[in-house]
XYZ file of C-alpha atoms in Angstrom:
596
model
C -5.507 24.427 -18.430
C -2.644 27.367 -18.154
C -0.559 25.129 -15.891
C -0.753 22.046 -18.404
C 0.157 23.999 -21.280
C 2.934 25.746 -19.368
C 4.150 22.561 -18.302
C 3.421 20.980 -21.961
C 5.691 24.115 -23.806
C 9.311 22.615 -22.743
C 8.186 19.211 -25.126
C 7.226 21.672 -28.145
C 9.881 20.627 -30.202
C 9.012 17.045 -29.771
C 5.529 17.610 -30.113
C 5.920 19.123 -33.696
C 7.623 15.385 -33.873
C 4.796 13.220 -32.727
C 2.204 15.693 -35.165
C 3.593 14.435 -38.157
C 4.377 11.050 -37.515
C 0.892 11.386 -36.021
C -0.124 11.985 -39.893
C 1.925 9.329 -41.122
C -0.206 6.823 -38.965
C -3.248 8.482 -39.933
C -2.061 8.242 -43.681
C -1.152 4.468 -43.877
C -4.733 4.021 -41.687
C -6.824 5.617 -44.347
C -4.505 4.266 -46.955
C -5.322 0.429 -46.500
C -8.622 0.607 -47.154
C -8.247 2.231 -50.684
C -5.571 -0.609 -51.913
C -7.994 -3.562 -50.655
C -10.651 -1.220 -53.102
C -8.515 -1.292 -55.913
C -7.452 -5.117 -55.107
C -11.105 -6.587 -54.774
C -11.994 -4.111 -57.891
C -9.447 -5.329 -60.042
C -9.511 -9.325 -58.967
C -13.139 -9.732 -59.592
C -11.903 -8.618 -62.926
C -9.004 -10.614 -63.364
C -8.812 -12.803 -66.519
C -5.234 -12.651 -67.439
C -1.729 -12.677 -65.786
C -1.971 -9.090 -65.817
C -4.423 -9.012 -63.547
C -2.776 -11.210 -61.035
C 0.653 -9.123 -60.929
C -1.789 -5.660 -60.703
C -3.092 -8.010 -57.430
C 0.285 -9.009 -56.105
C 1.525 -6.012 -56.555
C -0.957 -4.029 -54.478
C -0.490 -6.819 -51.852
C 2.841 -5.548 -51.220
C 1.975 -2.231 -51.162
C -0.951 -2.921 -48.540
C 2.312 -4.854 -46.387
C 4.387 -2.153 -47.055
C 1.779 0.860 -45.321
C 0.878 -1.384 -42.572
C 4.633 -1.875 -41.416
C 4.568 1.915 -42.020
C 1.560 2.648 -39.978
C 2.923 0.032 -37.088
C 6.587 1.642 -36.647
C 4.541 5.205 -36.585
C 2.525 3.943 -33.530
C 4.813 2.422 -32.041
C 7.463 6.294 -32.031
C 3.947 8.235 -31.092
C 3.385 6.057 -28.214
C 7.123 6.423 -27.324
C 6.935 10.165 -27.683
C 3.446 10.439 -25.848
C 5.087 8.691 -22.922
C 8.106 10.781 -22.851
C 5.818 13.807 -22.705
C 3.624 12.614 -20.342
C 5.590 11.622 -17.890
C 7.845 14.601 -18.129
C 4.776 16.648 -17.592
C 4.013 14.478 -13.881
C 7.246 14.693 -13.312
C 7.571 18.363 -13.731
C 3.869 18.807 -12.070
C 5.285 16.743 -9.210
C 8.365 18.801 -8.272
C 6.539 22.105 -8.750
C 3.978 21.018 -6.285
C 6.100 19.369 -3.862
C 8.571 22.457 -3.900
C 5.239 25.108 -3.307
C 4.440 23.129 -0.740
C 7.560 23.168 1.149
C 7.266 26.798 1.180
C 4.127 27.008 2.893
C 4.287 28.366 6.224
C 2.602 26.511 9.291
C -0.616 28.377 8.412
C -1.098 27.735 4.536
C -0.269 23.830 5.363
C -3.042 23.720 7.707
C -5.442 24.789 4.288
C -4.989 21.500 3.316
C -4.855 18.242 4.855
C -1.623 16.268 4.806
C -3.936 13.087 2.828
C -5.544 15.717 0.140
C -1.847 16.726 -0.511
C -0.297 13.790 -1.164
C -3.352 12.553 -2.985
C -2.915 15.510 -5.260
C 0.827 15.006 -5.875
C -0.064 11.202 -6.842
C -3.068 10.724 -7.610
C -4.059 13.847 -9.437
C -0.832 13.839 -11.099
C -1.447 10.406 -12.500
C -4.962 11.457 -13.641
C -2.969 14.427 -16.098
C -0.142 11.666 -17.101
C -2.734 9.442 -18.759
C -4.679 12.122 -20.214
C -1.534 13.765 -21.666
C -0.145 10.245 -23.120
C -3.912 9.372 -24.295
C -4.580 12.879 -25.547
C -1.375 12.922 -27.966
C -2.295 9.467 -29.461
C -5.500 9.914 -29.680
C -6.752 13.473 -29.305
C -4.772 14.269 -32.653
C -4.908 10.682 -34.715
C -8.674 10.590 -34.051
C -9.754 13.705 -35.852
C -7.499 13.418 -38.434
C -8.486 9.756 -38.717
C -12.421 10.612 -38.578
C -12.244 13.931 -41.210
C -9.964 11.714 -43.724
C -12.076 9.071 -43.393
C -15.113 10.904 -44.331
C -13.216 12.675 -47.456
C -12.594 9.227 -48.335
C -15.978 7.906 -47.773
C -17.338 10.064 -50.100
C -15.381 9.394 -52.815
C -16.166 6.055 -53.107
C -19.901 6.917 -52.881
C -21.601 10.329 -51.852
C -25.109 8.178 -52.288
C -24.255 6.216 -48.904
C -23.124 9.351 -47.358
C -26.051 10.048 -45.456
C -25.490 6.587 -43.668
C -22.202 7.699 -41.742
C -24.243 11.285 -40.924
C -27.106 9.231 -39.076
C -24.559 7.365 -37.161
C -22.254 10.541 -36.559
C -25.602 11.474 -34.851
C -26.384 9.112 -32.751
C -22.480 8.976 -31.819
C -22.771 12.673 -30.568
C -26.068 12.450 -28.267
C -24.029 9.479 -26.637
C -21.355 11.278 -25.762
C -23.608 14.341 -25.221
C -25.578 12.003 -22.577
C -22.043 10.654 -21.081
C -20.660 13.781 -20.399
C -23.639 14.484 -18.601
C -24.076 11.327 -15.885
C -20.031 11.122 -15.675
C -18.461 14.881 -15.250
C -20.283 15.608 -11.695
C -19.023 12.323 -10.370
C -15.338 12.877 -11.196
C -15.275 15.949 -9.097
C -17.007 13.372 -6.053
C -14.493 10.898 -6.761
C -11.426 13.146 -6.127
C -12.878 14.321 -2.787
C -13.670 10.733 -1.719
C -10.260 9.258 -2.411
C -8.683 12.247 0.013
C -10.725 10.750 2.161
C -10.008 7.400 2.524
C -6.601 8.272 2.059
C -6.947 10.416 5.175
C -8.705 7.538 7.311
C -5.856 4.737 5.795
C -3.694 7.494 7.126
C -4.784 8.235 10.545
C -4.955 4.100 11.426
C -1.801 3.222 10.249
C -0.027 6.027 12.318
C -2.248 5.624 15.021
C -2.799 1.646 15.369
C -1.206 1.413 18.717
C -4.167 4.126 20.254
C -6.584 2.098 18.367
C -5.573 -1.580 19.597
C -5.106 0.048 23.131
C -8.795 1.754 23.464
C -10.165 -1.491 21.212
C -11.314 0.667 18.432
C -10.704 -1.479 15.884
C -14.546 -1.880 15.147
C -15.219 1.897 14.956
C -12.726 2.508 12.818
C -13.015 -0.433 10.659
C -17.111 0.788 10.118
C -15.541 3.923 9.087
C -13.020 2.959 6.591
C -16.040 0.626 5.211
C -18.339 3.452 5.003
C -15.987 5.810 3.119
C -15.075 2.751 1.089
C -18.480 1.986 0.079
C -19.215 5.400 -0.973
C -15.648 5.535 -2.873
C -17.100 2.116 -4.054
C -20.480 3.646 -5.590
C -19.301 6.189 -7.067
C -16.463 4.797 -8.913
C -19.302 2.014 -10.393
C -21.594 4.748 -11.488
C -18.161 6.035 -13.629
C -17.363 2.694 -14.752
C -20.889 1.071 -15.249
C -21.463 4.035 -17.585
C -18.027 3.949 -19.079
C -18.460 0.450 -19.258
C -21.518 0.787 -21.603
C -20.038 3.314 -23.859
C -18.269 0.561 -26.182
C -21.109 -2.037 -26.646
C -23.154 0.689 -27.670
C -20.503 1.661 -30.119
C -19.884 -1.773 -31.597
C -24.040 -1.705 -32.056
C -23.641 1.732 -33.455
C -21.281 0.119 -35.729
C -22.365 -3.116 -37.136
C -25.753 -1.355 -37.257
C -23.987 0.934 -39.885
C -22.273 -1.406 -41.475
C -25.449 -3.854 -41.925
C -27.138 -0.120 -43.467
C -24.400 -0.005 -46.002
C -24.529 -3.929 -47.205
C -28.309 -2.901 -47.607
C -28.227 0.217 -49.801
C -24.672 -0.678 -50.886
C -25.747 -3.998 -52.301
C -28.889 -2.395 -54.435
C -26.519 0.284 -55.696
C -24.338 -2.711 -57.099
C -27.243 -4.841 -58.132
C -27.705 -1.155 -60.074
C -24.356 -0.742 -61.436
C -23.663 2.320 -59.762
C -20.974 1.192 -57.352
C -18.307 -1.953 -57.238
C -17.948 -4.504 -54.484
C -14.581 -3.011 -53.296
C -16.049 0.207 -53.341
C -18.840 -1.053 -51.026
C -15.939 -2.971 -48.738
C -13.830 0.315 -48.780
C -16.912 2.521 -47.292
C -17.976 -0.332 -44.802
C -13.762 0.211 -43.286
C -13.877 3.816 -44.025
C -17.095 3.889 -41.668
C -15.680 1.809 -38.692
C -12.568 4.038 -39.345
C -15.104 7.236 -38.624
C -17.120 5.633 -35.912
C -14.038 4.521 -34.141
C -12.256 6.737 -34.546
C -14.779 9.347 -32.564
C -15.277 6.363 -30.157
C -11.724 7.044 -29.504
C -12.138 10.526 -29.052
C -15.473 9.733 -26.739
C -12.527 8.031 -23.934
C -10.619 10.797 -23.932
C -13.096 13.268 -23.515
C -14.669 11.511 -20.779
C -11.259 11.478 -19.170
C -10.633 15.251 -19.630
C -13.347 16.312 -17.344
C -11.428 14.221 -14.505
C -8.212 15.364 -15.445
C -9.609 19.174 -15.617
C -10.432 18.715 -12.517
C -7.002 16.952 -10.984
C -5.663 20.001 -12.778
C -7.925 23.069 -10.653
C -7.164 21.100 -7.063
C -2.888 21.012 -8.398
C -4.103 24.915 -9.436
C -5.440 25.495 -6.082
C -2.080 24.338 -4.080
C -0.226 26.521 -6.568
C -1.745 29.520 -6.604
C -1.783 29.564 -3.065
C -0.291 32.649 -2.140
C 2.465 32.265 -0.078
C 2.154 34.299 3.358
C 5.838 34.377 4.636
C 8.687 35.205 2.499
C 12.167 36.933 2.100
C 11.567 41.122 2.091
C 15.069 42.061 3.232
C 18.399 41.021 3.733
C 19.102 42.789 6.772
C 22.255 41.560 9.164
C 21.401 41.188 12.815
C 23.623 43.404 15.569
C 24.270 40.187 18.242
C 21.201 37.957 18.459
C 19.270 39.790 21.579
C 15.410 38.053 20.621
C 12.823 40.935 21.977
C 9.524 40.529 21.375
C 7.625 43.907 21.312
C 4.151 44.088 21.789
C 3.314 41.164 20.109
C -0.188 39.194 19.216
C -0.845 36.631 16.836
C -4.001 34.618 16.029
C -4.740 31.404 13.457
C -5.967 32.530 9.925
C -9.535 34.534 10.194
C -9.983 33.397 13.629
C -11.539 35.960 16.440
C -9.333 35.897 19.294
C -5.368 36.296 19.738
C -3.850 33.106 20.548
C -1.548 35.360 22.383
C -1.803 39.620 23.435
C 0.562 41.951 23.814
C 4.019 39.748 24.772
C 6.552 42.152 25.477
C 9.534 40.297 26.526
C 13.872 40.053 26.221
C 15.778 37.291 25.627
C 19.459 38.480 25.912
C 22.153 37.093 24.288
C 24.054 33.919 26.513
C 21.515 33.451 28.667
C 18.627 31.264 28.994
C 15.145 32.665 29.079
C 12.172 30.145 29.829
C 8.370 30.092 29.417
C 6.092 28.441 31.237
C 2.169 28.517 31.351
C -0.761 26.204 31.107
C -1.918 24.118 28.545
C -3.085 26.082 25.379
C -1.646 29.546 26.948
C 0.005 30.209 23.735
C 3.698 28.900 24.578
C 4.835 27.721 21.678
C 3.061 30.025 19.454
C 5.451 32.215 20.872
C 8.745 30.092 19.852
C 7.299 29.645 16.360
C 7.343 33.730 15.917
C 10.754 33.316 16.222
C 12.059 31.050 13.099
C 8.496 32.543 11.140
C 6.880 29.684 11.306
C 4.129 32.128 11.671
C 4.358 35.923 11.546
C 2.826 38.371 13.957
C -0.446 39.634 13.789
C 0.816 42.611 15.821
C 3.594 44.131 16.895
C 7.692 42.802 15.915
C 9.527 40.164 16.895
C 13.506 41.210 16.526
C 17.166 39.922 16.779
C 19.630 41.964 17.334
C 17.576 44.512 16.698
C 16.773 43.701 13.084
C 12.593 42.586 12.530
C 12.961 38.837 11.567
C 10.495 40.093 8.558
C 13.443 42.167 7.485
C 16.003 38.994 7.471
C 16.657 36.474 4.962
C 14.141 33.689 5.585
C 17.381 30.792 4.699
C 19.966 33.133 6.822
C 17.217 33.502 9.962
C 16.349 29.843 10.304
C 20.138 28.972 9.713
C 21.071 31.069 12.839
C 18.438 28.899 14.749
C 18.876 25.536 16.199
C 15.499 24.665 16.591
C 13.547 21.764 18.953
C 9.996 20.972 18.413
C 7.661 20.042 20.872
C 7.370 16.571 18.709
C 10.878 14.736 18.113
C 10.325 14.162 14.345
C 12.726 12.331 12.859
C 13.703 10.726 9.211
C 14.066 7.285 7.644
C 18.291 6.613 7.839
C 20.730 6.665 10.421
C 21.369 8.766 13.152
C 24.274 10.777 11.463
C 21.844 11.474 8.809
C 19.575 12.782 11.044
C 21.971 14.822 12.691
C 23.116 16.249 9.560
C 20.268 17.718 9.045
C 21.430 20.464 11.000
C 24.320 20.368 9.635
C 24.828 18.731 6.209
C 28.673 19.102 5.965
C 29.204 17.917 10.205
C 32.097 15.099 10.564
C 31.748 11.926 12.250
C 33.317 13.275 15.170
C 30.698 16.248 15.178
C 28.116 13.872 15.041
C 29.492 11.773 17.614
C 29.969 15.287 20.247
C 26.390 16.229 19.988
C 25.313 12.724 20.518
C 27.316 13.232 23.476
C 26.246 15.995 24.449
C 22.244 15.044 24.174
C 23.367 12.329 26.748
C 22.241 9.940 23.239
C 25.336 7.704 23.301
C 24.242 5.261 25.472
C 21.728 3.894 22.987
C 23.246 5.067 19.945
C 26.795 3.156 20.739
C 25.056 0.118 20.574
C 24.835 0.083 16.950
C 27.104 3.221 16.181
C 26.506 6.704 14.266
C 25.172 4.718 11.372
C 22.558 2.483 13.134
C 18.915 2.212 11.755
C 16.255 4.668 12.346
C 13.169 3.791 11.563
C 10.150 6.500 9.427
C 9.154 8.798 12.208
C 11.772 7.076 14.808
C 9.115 4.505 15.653
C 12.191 2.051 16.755
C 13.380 4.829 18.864
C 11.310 5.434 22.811
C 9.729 9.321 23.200
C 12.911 10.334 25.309
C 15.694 8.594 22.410
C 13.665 10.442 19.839
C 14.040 13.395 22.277
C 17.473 13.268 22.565
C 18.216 12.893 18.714
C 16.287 15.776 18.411
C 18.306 17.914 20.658
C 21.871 16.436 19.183
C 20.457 17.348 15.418
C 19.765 21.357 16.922
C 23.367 20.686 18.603
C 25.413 20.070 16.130
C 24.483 23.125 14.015
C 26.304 25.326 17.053
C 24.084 28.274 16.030
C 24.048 31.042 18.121
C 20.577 30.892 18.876
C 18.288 27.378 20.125
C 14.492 27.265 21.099
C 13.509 24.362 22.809
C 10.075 23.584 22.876
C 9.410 21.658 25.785
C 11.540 18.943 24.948
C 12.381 17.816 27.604
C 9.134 15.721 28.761
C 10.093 12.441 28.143
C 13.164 12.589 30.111
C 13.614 11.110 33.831
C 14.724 13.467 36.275
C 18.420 11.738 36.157
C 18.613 12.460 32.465
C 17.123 15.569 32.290
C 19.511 17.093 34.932
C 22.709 15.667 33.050
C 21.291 16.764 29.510
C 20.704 20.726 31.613
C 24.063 20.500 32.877
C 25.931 19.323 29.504
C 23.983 21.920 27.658
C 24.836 24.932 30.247
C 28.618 24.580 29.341
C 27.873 23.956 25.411
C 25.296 26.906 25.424
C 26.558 29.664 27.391
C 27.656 31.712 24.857
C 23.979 31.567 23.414
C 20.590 32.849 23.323
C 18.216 30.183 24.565
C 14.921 30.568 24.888
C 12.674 27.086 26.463
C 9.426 25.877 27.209
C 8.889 23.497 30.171
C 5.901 22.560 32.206
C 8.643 21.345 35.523
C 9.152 24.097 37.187
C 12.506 21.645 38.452
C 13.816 22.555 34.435
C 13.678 26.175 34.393
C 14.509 27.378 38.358
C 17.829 28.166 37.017
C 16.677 30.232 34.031
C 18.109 33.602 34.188
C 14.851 34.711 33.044
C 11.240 33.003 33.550
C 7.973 34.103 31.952
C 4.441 33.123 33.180
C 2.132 32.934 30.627
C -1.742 32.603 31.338
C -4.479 32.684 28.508
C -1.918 34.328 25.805
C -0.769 36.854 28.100
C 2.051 37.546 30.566
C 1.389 37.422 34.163
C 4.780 37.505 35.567
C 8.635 37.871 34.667
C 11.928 37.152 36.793
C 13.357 34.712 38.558
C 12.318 31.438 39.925
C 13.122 33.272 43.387
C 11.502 36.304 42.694
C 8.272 34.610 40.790
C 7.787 31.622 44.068
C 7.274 34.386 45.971
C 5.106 36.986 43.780
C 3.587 35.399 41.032
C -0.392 33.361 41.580
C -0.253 31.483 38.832
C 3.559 30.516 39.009
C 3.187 29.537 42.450
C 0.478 27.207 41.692
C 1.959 25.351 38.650
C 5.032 24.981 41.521
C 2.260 24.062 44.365
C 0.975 21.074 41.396
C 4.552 19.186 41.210
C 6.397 17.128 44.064
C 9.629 18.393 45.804
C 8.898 22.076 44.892
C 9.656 24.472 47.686
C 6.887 27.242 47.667
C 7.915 30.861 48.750
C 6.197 32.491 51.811
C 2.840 31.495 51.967
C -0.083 31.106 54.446
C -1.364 28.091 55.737
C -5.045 28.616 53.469
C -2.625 29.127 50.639
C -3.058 32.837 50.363
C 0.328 34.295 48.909
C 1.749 37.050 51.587
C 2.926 40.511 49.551
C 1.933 39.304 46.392
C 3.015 42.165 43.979
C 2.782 40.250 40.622
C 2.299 42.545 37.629
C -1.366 40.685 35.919
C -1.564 42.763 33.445
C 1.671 41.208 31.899
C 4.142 44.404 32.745
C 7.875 43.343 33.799
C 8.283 42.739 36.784
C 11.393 44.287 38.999
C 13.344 42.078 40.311
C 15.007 44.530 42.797
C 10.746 44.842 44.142
């Protein structure tokens, strides 16, 4: 509950507000019933003119409190939804902003669907309780305790009528809280999940229509939606209950009090408005913790939206600013470096030891899951080392200001992910302030204007790029890392969707732009990255071999068979059985000389 009050203390000031016209409603509410007293008193009475004026004068008054009452509602409703949807809306940027933070390895904590269910749905869950709880949680009690107070002052003989029903009000609630709060928790989990199964078909309907899975997944949407289903009935079915059983509470009480109120007439020792006034003033009690019944059944779901926002919040954080240290040139070494995912056994990659020197291109290339682009993500701190330092210029990029390292960076993921607008908003992501023409020479550059012309800088991209093919999305990719003209670019195999006659225009283009840069690449043609001042062979997280393409066809096992696996690849001196002749490829990972 800190982060709701924390989030709650900016609307103080208008809270004090809502409080007293909060006791202004409550006022007129336990007002009303007191005039109609003293009216149905005094016109049972009523044998003059007198009599009729006292009447029609208390008529007015009654009019008078219920416009009162009804203008105070209506401002504490008003307030309560400024409040409460200042609170979500607060909530809802402090999430969203903790989670941009996250590094690649607190993201992967959480699903994508459980995070955006928590910045909606769980969000929405506190909005209504915070709107609900200032009408309600505050009118109610005053409501219930005045009522009471006033009860008894029209007849302390009935009292023990309302304490018999205030009774049986609180096992109800007692038994409600019991069958409903375990579910709420259930229900949370369960919408994540169907959120997460809604998500993974709609992004990935074209796998599903292509491998006719349509049935599979359509059983398991219906069985998460069944149990979502179930659960959600138990809540409402029980909920649902709650307010017939109230309304019996009620005219059970109010039948009790025309009983023992109508002997204590036939008695003399109480009037008919009196009787009418503690038959209001007891709905006014009863309803009024009915009232505060629905919120309190709602708090236990909104305690918990609160703990899973608390969770995502209170996640620590892993890779932040330490330093401000300035690079000397932006030389990338990598010394000695491992790394492995969160509390897992084994290094994803051991002991990488490695130079990438400034204005030329260094490559890396390795088989599936050898840890390739682990290594690139080092770089921007994605992730951070588990061992070991990864440096520019000499400077640890734990030492560097997180904005000023990343800025320096012109980055190109393995997946071409791209935004909802045009393709000069897209490019500007690199660089916000980058003219049309800037736009237009990285295009250019990313051999992208041949598609892009046909609808200009500003034509349509679709969420994701899905009207764009895997190489245009490529491209756009490359032109957004382009236009930032940062001194140093990773490349993360991103060239894959190319054909060979695009791929070696786009090399060729970016040789001339680039050559002033570090650039460090991931490829799995050997075709890309024979020109690559420097090559490194990765196998199983580790470094087999370093050079060039020369040196490695000739020296290096595992580079020579990643060459021996593509068409049009010469291989260096081998045997006819395949053996490799003076093989002196360091497999321990050690540099190898070129000069050998």
């Amino acid at each position: 509950m800190k982060l709701f009050f924390r989030n709650l203390k900016p609307f103080a000031g208008i809270l004090v507000i809502a409080m007293i016209v909060l006791g202004v409603q409550a006022y007129t509410s336990l007002k009303l019933p007191d005039l109609m007293s003293d009216m149905v008193n005094a016109g049972i009475k009523a044998t003059n003119s007198k009599a009729t004026d006292f009447i029609w004068g208390k008529g007015v008054e009654m009019i008078l409190v219920t416009l009162v009452g009804a203008g105070a509602a209506v401002l504490v409703s008003f307030i309560a939804a400024i409040i409460g949807t200042g609170i979500s809306r607060n909530l809802r940027k402090e999430v969203f902003e903790k989670v941009t933070s996250f590094s690649q390895g607190e993201f992967n904590n959480f699903s994508t669907a459980s995070l955006i269910t928590r910045n909606t749905n769980d969000i929405s869950q506190v909005q209504m309780v915070s709107i609900l709880g200032i009408r309600l949680l505050c009118y109610s009690p005053i409501l219930g305790i005045g009522g009471i107070v006033m009860a008894l002052r029209k007849s302390t003989s009935l009292g023990w009528i309302i304490a018999v029903s205030l009774l049986v009000v609180f096992l109800i609630i007692g038994m409600l809280f019991i069958l409903i709060t375990p579910k709420f928790k259930r229900l949370q989990k369960l919408t994540d999940k169907i959120n997460l199964i809604a998500r993974e078909n709609l992004t990935g309907l074209l796998i599903i229509r292509a491998f006719n899975a349509k049935d599979h997944e359509l059983e398991r949407f219906n069985e998460s939606n069944e149990n979502l289903r179930s659960v959600s009935r138990i809540i409402m079915g029980t909920m649902g209950g709650l307010f017939p059983t109230m309304m019996f509470v009620m005219n059970a009480t109010a039948v009790a009090i025309l009983w023992y109120g109508g002997k204590s007439i036939d008695m003399g020792n109480m009037q008919v408005g009196d009787m009418i006034a503690f038959i209001q003033y007891s709905m006014q009690i009863i309803m009024s913790f009915l009232l505060l019944t629905m919120v309190f059944v709602l708090l236990p779901r909104a305690g918990i939206s609160l703990s899973r926002l608390q969770e995502v919040l209170e996640t620590p954080v892993e890779i932040f600013t330490t330093d401000d240290r300035e690079p000397v040139g932006y030389t990338v070494e990598f010394n000695d470096v491992c790394f492995k995912y969160g509390d897992a056994e084994k290094n994803v990659i051991d002991h990488i030891t490695f130079t990438a020197e400034e204005g030329k291109t260094t490559a890396i290339i390795g088989s599936t899951g050898s840890g390739k682009s682990t290594i690139l993500q080092l770089i921007p701190r994605l992730f951070d080392v588990t061992c070991g330092n990864v440096t520019i210029g000499g400077v640890d990029v734990r030492r560097m200001d997180l904005k000023k390292l990343r800025d320096m960076i012109g980055y190109v993921p393995q997946k071409g992910m791209l935004f909802k607008g045009t393709f000069a908003s897209n490019l500007r992501f690199g660089d916000p302030r980058g003219s049309d023409d800037a736009v237009k020479k990285a295009l250019a550059q990313a051999q992208a204007m041949d598609f892009v012309s046909e609808n200009g800088i500003e034509g349509e991209v679709s969420q994701g790029g899905a009207n764009l093919s895997g190489g245009q999305k490529q491209r756009i990719a490359i032109a957004r890392a382009l236009i930032k003209n940062a001194p140093i670019y990773i490349f993360d195999d991103t060239f894959s969707a190319l054909d060979y006659k695009t791929d070696r225009e786009l090399r060729m283009a970016l040789r001339n732009e680039m050559s002033h840069a570090t650039v460090i690449m991931v490829a799995q043609r050997v075709s890309m990255i024979k020109d690559a001042d420097r090559i490194i062979v990765l196998d199983n997280g580790e470094i087999v071999g370093q050079g060039t393409h020369d040196y490695l066809i000739n020296n290096c096992p595992v580079y020579i068979e990643i060459a021996k696996s593509q068409p049009n690849m010469e291989i260096g001196q081998t045997q006819e059985n395949g053996n490799i002749l003076n093989s002196q490829a360091d497999g321990k990972g050690g540099e190898i000389n070129e000069q050998a």
